[in-house]
Short mmCIF file of C-alpha atoms in Angstrom, two decimals:
data_model
loop_
_atom_site.label_atom_id
_atom_site.label_comp_id
_atom_site.label_asym_id
_atom_site.label_seq_id
_atom_site.Cartn_x
_atom_site.Cartn_y
_atom_site.Cartn_z
CA UNK A 128 26.27 -0.42 -11.28
CA UNK A 129 25.35 -0.01 -7.59
CA UNK A 130 23.07 -2.62 -6.08
CA UNK A 131 20.59 0.05 -4.99
CA UNK A 132 20.02 3.77 -5.36
CA UNK A 133 18.35 4.00 -1.92
CA UNK A 134 20.70 3.43 1.01
CA UNK A 135 18.19 4.70 3.57
CA UNK A 136 14.65 3.48 2.82
CA UNK A 137 13.30 5.54 5.75
CA UNK A 138 13.57 8.59 3.46
CA UNK A 139 10.65 7.15 1.46
CA UNK A 140 8.76 4.78 3.76
CA UNK A 141 8.28 4.69 7.53
CA UNK A 142 6.07 3.05 10.13
CA UNK A 143 5.06 5.09 13.18
CA UNK A 144 3.47 3.65 16.35
CA UNK A 145 1.42 5.91 18.61
CA UNK A 146 -1.23 5.91 21.31
CA UNK A 147 -4.30 8.09 20.80
CA UNK A 148 -5.25 10.95 23.10
CA UNK A 149 -8.45 12.43 21.50
CA UNK A 150 -6.67 15.80 21.11
CA UNK A 151 -5.11 17.91 18.39
CA UNK A 152 -1.46 16.91 18.13
CA UNK A 153 1.51 16.45 15.82
CA UNK A 154 3.46 13.21 15.55
CA UNK A 155 7.12 12.99 14.55
CA UNK A 156 8.66 10.08 12.69
CA UNK A 157 11.51 8.10 14.21
CA UNK A 158 13.46 6.90 11.16
CA UNK A 159 17.01 7.77 10.18
CA UNK A 160 15.74 10.33 7.68
CA UNK A 161 13.01 12.93 7.93
CA UNK A 162 9.94 11.83 5.97
CA UNK A 163 7.17 14.14 4.84
CA UNK A 164 4.39 11.65 4.05
CA UNK A 165 2.16 11.93 1.01
CA UNK A 166 0.17 8.74 1.60
CA UNK A 167 -0.76 7.65 5.13
CA UNK A 168 -2.46 4.34 5.94
CA UNK A 169 -3.43 4.10 9.60
CA UNK A 170 -5.48 1.79 11.80
CA UNK A 171 -5.83 0.71 15.41
CA UNK A 172 -3.88 -2.22 16.74
CA UNK A 173 -5.83 -2.62 19.97
CA UNK A 174 -9.47 -1.97 19.04
CA UNK A 175 -11.79 -2.57 16.09
CA UNK A 176 -11.21 0.31 13.65
CA UNK A 177 -11.32 1.20 9.98
CA UNK A 178 -8.19 1.25 7.85
CA UNK A 179 -7.96 4.95 7.02
CA UNK A 180 -6.16 6.25 3.95
CA UNK A 181 -5.17 9.90 3.60
CA UNK A 182 -3.00 11.58 0.98
CA UNK A 183 -1.61 15.01 0.23
CA UNK A 184 -3.20 15.18 -3.23
CA UNK A 185 -6.77 14.94 -1.92
CA UNK A 186 -5.83 17.03 1.11
CA UNK A 187 -6.20 17.07 4.88
CA UNK A 188 -9.04 15.16 6.57
CA UNK A 189 -10.11 13.40 3.33
CA UNK A 190 -10.69 9.80 4.43
CA UNK A 191 -11.01 6.62 2.40
CA UNK A 192 -11.18 3.23 4.10
CA UNK A 193 -9.57 0.14 2.57
CA UNK A 194 -11.97 -2.22 4.37
CA UNK A 195 -15.10 -0.66 2.86
CA UNK A 196 -16.39 0.58 -0.50
CA UNK A 197 -17.45 3.85 1.14
CA UNK A 198 -17.11 7.12 -0.71
CA UNK A 199 -14.60 9.67 0.53
CA UNK A 200 -15.54 11.35 3.81
CA UNK A 201 -14.38 14.73 5.08
CA UNK A 202 -13.53 14.36 8.76
CA UNK A 203 -13.50 17.18 11.25
CA UNK A 204 -10.91 15.51 13.51
CA UNK A 205 -8.75 13.41 11.19
CA UNK A 206 -5.30 13.80 9.64
CA UNK A 207 -5.09 17.58 9.43
CA UNK A 208 -1.56 18.13 8.08
CA UNK A 209 1.29 16.35 6.30
CA UNK A 210 4.35 17.68 8.09
CA UNK A 211 8.05 17.78 7.23
CA UNK A 212 8.68 14.70 9.39
CA UNK A 213 5.30 13.27 10.36
CA UNK A 214 1.65 14.28 10.45
CA UNK A 215 -0.95 16.01 12.62
CA UNK A 216 -4.42 15.26 13.95
CA UNK A 217 -7.12 17.79 14.70
CA UNK A 218 -8.92 15.51 17.18
CA UNK A 219 -10.03 11.97 17.94
CA UNK A 220 -10.40 10.31 14.51
CA UNK A 221 -7.59 7.75 14.21
CA UNK A 222 -6.39 9.20 17.51
CA UNK A 223 -8.91 7.74 19.98
CA UNK A 224 -7.84 8.07 23.59
CA UNK A 225 -5.78 5.10 24.88
CA UNK A 226 -6.11 3.10 21.63
CA UNK A 227 -2.82 1.98 20.11
CA UNK A 228 -2.33 2.77 16.41
CA UNK A 229 0.06 2.23 13.54
CA UNK A 230 0.64 4.68 10.69
CA UNK A 231 2.37 3.51 7.51
CA UNK A 232 3.68 6.37 5.37
CA UNK A 233 5.01 6.75 1.83
CA UNK A 234 6.68 9.77 0.22
CA UNK A 235 5.71 11.00 -3.25
CA UNK A 236 6.41 14.64 -4.17
CA UNK A 237 5.56 16.62 -1.05
CA UNK A 238 2.02 17.35 -2.19
CA UNK A 239 3.26 19.14 -5.30
CA UNK A 240 0.98 18.11 -8.16
CA UNK A 241 1.51 18.49 -11.87
CA UNK A 242 -1.86 18.95 -13.53
CA UNK A 243 -2.99 17.46 -16.82
CA UNK A 244 -6.01 18.46 -18.90
CA UNK A 245 -8.78 16.23 -20.21
CA UNK A 246 -8.32 15.56 -23.91
CA UNK A 247 -10.85 13.41 -25.75
CA UNK A 248 -11.22 10.26 -23.64
CA UNK A 249 -8.00 10.93 -21.71
CA UNK A 250 -8.86 12.07 -18.16
CA UNK A 251 -7.78 15.33 -16.60
CA UNK A 252 -6.40 15.66 -13.08
CA UNK A 253 -3.09 15.87 -11.25
CA UNK A 254 -0.13 13.68 -10.40
CA UNK A 255 2.73 13.75 -7.93
CA UNK A 256 5.49 11.27 -8.64
CA UNK A 257 8.67 10.13 -6.95
CA UNK A 258 10.75 8.30 -9.56
CA UNK A 259 13.48 7.47 -7.02
CA UNK A 260 10.98 5.54 -4.87
CA UNK A 261 8.85 4.29 -7.77
CA UNK A 262 5.61 5.75 -6.40
CA UNK A 263 2.96 8.07 -7.80
CA UNK A 264 -0.39 9.50 -6.64
CA UNK A 265 -2.94 10.49 -9.29
CA UNK A 266 -6.27 12.25 -8.87
CA UNK A 267 -8.41 12.34 -11.99
CA UNK A 268 -11.93 12.68 -13.35
CA UNK A 269 -13.18 9.78 -15.45
CA UNK A 270 -14.34 10.23 -19.04
CA UNK A 271 -16.29 7.02 -19.59
CA UNK A 272 -14.13 6.22 -22.62
CA UNK A 273 -10.89 4.28 -23.02
CA UNK A 274 -8.20 6.84 -22.21
CA UNK A 275 -4.66 7.13 -20.88
CA UNK A 276 -2.91 8.79 -17.96
CA UNK A 277 0.84 9.37 -18.24
CA UNK A 278 2.21 8.03 -14.96
CA UNK A 279 5.71 9.57 -15.04
CA UNK A 280 7.35 6.69 -13.15
CA UNK A 281 9.87 5.96 -15.87
CA UNK A 282 9.13 2.22 -15.72
CA UNK A 283 6.06 0.02 -15.98
CA UNK A 284 3.95 -0.08 -12.78
CA UNK A 285 3.47 -3.50 -11.19
CA UNK A 286 0.76 -2.55 -8.68
CA UNK A 287 -2.01 0.00 -9.20
CA UNK A 288 -4.75 0.83 -6.65
CA UNK A 289 -7.82 2.83 -7.72
CA UNK A 290 -10.85 4.07 -5.78
CA UNK A 291 -13.91 6.08 -6.82
CA UNK A 292 -13.94 8.99 -4.36
CA UNK A 293 -17.58 9.99 -4.67
CA UNK A 294 -19.39 6.65 -4.83
CA UNK A 295 -19.53 3.31 -3.03
CA UNK A 296 -17.47 1.28 -5.50
CA UNK A 297 -14.75 -1.34 -5.13
CA UNK A 298 -11.11 -0.72 -4.37
CA UNK A 299 -9.34 -2.10 -7.44
CA UNK A 300 -5.88 -3.61 -7.06
CA UNK A 301 -4.52 -4.27 -10.55
CA UNK A 302 -1.30 -6.21 -11.02
CA UNK A 303 0.68 -8.32 -13.46
CA UNK A 304 2.54 -10.14 -10.69
CA UNK A 305 0.34 -13.23 -10.33
CA UNK A 306 0.81 -15.01 -13.66
CA UNK A 307 2.13 -12.33 -16.00
CA UNK A 308 -1.30 -11.35 -17.29
CA UNK A 309 -3.34 -8.40 -16.03
CA UNK A 310 -5.41 -9.35 -12.98
CA UNK A 311 -7.65 -7.52 -10.54
CA UNK A 312 -8.42 -8.09 -6.86
CA UNK A 313 -10.74 -6.17 -4.56
CA UNK A 314 -8.90 -4.70 -1.59
CA UNK A 315 -11.95 -4.57 0.69
CA UNK A 316 -12.90 -8.26 0.29
CA UNK A 317 -11.40 -11.73 0.68
CA UNK A 318 -12.16 -12.60 -2.94
CA UNK A 319 -9.84 -14.37 -5.36
CA UNK A 320 -8.32 -12.62 -8.35
CA UNK A 321 -10.19 -12.03 -11.61
CA UNK A 322 -8.93 -11.41 -15.13
CA UNK A 323 -8.92 -7.88 -16.47
CA UNK A 324 -10.64 -8.27 -19.83
CA UNK A 325 -12.05 -5.90 -22.44
CA UNK A 326 -14.97 -4.94 -20.17
CA UNK A 327 -12.74 -3.92 -17.26
CA UNK A 328 -9.43 -3.18 -18.93
CA UNK A 329 -6.40 -1.69 -17.22
CA UNK A 330 -3.19 -1.67 -19.23
CA UNK A 331 0.20 -0.54 -17.92
CA UNK A 332 3.30 0.26 -19.91
CA UNK A 333 6.42 2.31 -19.30
CA UNK A 334 4.61 5.55 -20.14
CA UNK A 335 0.84 5.24 -19.58
CA UNK A 336 -1.92 3.64 -17.57
CA UNK A 337 -4.85 2.95 -19.90
CA UNK A 338 -8.35 2.92 -18.41
CA UNK A 339 -11.32 0.98 -19.79
CA UNK A 340 -14.59 2.19 -21.29
CA UNK A 341 -16.92 3.37 -18.51
CA UNK A 342 -15.97 0.83 -15.84
CA UNK A 343 -17.39 2.59 -12.80
CA UNK A 344 -14.66 1.27 -10.52
CA UNK A 345 -11.98 3.11 -12.51
CA UNK A 346 -13.35 5.42 -15.22
CA UNK A 347 -17.02 6.36 -14.92
CA UNK A 348 -17.89 9.53 -16.78
CA UNK A 349 -17.46 12.66 -14.59
CA UNK A 350 -16.56 10.60 -11.51
CA UNK A 351 -13.57 11.53 -9.35
CA UNK A 352 -10.90 8.93 -8.59
CA UNK A 353 -7.67 8.48 -6.69
CA UNK A 354 -4.96 6.13 -7.94
CA UNK A 355 -1.71 4.94 -6.39
CA UNK A 356 0.88 3.31 -8.68
CA UNK A 357 4.10 1.48 -7.83
CA UNK A 358 7.08 0.21 -9.79
CA UNK A 359 9.78 -1.81 -8.00
CA UNK A 360 13.12 -0.27 -7.04
CA UNK A 361 15.94 -2.72 -6.38
CA UNK A 362 16.92 -2.76 -2.72
CA UNK A 363 13.84 -0.74 -1.70
CA UNK A 364 10.65 -2.39 -3.00
CA UNK A 365 9.62 -5.72 -4.49
CA UNK A 366 6.26 -6.95 -5.78
CA UNK A 367 5.73 -10.55 -6.76
CA UNK A 368 4.05 -13.87 -6.15
CA UNK A 369 4.86 -17.19 -4.51
CA UNK A 370 3.39 -20.67 -4.05
CA UNK A 371 2.64 -22.02 -0.58
CA UNK A 372 3.97 -25.36 0.66
CA UNK A 373 1.51 -26.07 3.50
CA UNK A 374 4.31 -26.46 6.05
CA UNK A 375 5.30 -24.44 9.13
CA UNK A 376 8.79 -24.51 7.62
CA UNK A 377 7.21 -22.37 4.96
CA UNK A 378 8.10 -20.79 1.64
CA UNK A 379 10.97 -18.29 1.62
CA UNK A 380 10.48 -15.20 -0.56
CA UNK A 381 13.60 -13.36 -1.68
CA UNK A 382 13.22 -9.57 -1.84
CA UNK A 383 16.84 -8.43 -1.84
CA UNK A 384 16.37 -6.41 1.34
CA UNK A 385 15.30 -6.66 4.96
CA UNK A 386 11.58 -5.84 4.86
CA UNK A 387 10.01 -3.01 6.84
CA UNK A 388 6.46 -3.72 5.62
CA UNK A 389 4.83 -6.59 3.75
CA UNK A 390 1.27 -7.17 2.55
CA UNK A 391 0.22 -10.68 1.41
CA UNK A 392 -2.98 -11.90 -0.29
CA UNK A 393 -4.02 -15.34 -1.54
CA UNK A 394 -5.18 -15.06 -5.15
CA UNK A 395 -6.48 -18.49 -6.18
CA UNK A 396 -9.00 -18.61 -3.32
CA UNK A 397 -10.63 -16.33 -0.79
CA UNK A 398 -8.64 -15.05 2.17
CA UNK A 399 -7.73 -11.84 3.99
CA UNK A 400 -5.12 -9.24 3.14
CA UNK A 401 -2.38 -9.64 5.81
CA UNK A 402 0.05 -6.87 6.78
CA UNK A 403 3.26 -7.10 8.84
CA UNK A 404 5.85 -4.46 9.73
CA UNK A 405 9.14 -4.27 11.61
CA UNK A 406 7.98 -1.78 14.26
CA UNK A 407 5.05 -3.56 15.90
CA UNK A 408 7.25 -6.66 16.32
CA UNK A 409 10.93 -5.76 15.76
CA UNK A 410 12.15 -9.36 15.98
CA UNK A 411 11.28 -12.83 14.71
CA UNK A 412 8.80 -14.32 14.84
CA UNK A 413 7.08 -11.21 13.46
CA UNK A 414 3.75 -12.63 14.57
CA UNK A 415 1.34 -9.68 14.65
CA UNK A 416 -0.78 -9.16 11.55
CA UNK A 417 -3.35 -6.53 10.62
CA UNK A 418 -5.91 -6.85 7.85
CA UNK A 419 -6.49 -4.39 5.01
CA UNK A 420 -10.04 -5.69 4.46
CA UNK A 421 -11.18 -5.89 8.11
CA UNK A 422 -11.61 -3.72 11.19
CA UNK A 423 -10.09 -6.45 13.39
CA UNK A 424 -7.44 -5.92 16.02
CA UNK A 425 -4.03 -7.52 15.59
CA UNK A 426 -4.09 -11.24 14.92
CA UNK A 427 -1.33 -13.76 15.55
CA UNK A 428 0.36 -15.30 12.50
CA UNK A 429 4.01 -16.46 12.49
CA UNK A 430 6.12 -14.73 9.87
CA UNK A 431 9.88 -14.07 9.71
CA UNK A 432 11.50 -10.94 8.29
CA UNK A 433 15.07 -11.71 7.24
CA UNK A 434 17.99 -9.73 5.84
CA UNK A 435 17.09 -10.69 2.26
CA UNK A 436 13.37 -11.44 2.34
CA UNK A 437 10.66 -13.09 4.38
CA UNK A 438 9.73 -16.64 5.34
CA UNK A 439 6.30 -18.07 6.10
CA UNK A 440 5.97 -19.88 9.42
CA UNK A 441 2.29 -20.75 9.05
CA UNK A 442 0.74 -23.70 7.20
CA UNK A 443 -2.73 -22.17 6.85
CA UNK A 444 -4.52 -20.76 3.84
CA UNK A 445 -3.92 -17.11 4.66
CA UNK A 446 -0.21 -17.32 3.83
CA UNK A 447 0.98 -20.77 2.90
CA UNK A 448 -1.60 -23.34 1.75
CA UNK A 449 -0.01 -26.17 -0.20
CA UNK A 450 -0.18 -25.16 -3.87
CA UNK A 451 -1.89 -21.86 -3.04
CA UNK A 452 -0.84 -18.79 -5.02
CA UNK A 453 -0.14 -15.50 -3.26
CA UNK A 454 0.89 -11.98 -4.17
CA UNK A 455 2.91 -9.64 -2.02
CA UNK A 456 4.16 -6.07 -1.90
CA UNK A 457 7.20 -5.34 0.27
CA UNK A 458 9.18 -2.23 1.24
CA UNK A 459 12.64 -2.18 2.80
CA UNK A 460 14.08 -1.46 6.19
CA UNK A 461 17.55 -1.76 4.65
CA UNK A 462 18.94 -3.10 1.36
CA UNK A 463 20.81 -6.39 1.27
CA UNK A 464 23.84 -4.44 0.03
CA UNK A 465 24.17 -0.64 0.05
CA UNK A 466 25.33 1.45 -2.89
CA UNK A 467 28.82 1.27 -1.39
CA UNK A 468 28.78 -2.55 -1.18
CA UNK A 469 28.15 -2.76 2.59
CA UNK A 470 26.02 -5.82 3.48
CA UNK A 471 22.99 -5.69 5.78
CA UNK A 472 23.24 -7.46 9.13
CA UNK A 473 20.96 -10.50 9.23
CA UNK A 474 18.25 -10.89 11.82
#
């Protein structure tokens, strides 16, 4: 069997750098493949700014912010279109004149949703799924009762993000990658992980995502939600955990590919969500981080992206405290070995 089914990860994930100009404009991606984004995460590198999230299921100009609990806002000058190889702005939001920005983009199903109808306690809504990339976007209306959503990924999700669109509630990151059990973490805070128990249940299997009874963060009756779900694809994406060693010659994390984007969060103690990519710093040390839970400009944290994973070059608590536990989500620039057995060149 081939090592990977995705020889060119840029067909499913890309990072785009741009400088704002306050005006309506269209931006074109620069990867090997054209990418029509379905989920865009964008923020400023140079100035304090929200982390804006836009997706093609909710539609143009519908903003959520990962660093706040704010309800969805409809912007007049935000992301106005998801194009065949990029995206457009209608004005200054996330396009402020002279500010430098980054836009991370994932492909689902081109905005084409398959709808599902509420049945008993099972929510109704819509999903767009890309089984090749292991990614799905789901919009649904909560029922207040334990119900299921068929995710269509063909394998059990490892990361699930959920946000109430109409109310100021937490961003829930649910994962089994910390210790094998189901855990939750809030995306907009520095907080440590918490167990997902009977009062805030989220269960994943190869077919369904099961929501708890009337947990307002995920399934309040008649509330509208957005959910993003990921399952790993060898050579393209990897989600896992590691233990820090407290040394600048830090822990190495094997992913099986050269990373294009990595997010890291300490789980046994409070710390920020750190994000690195291969475009803002295309060499090692990849020392510019942005923060999912903050409006801060780029910080400086040493971090190496290698042909087969990443290596921590910091001894601090954000990445590599001795004995600290961390989770990560990583997407590829290129697989370690292509489907034809061609190896990736090391950095």
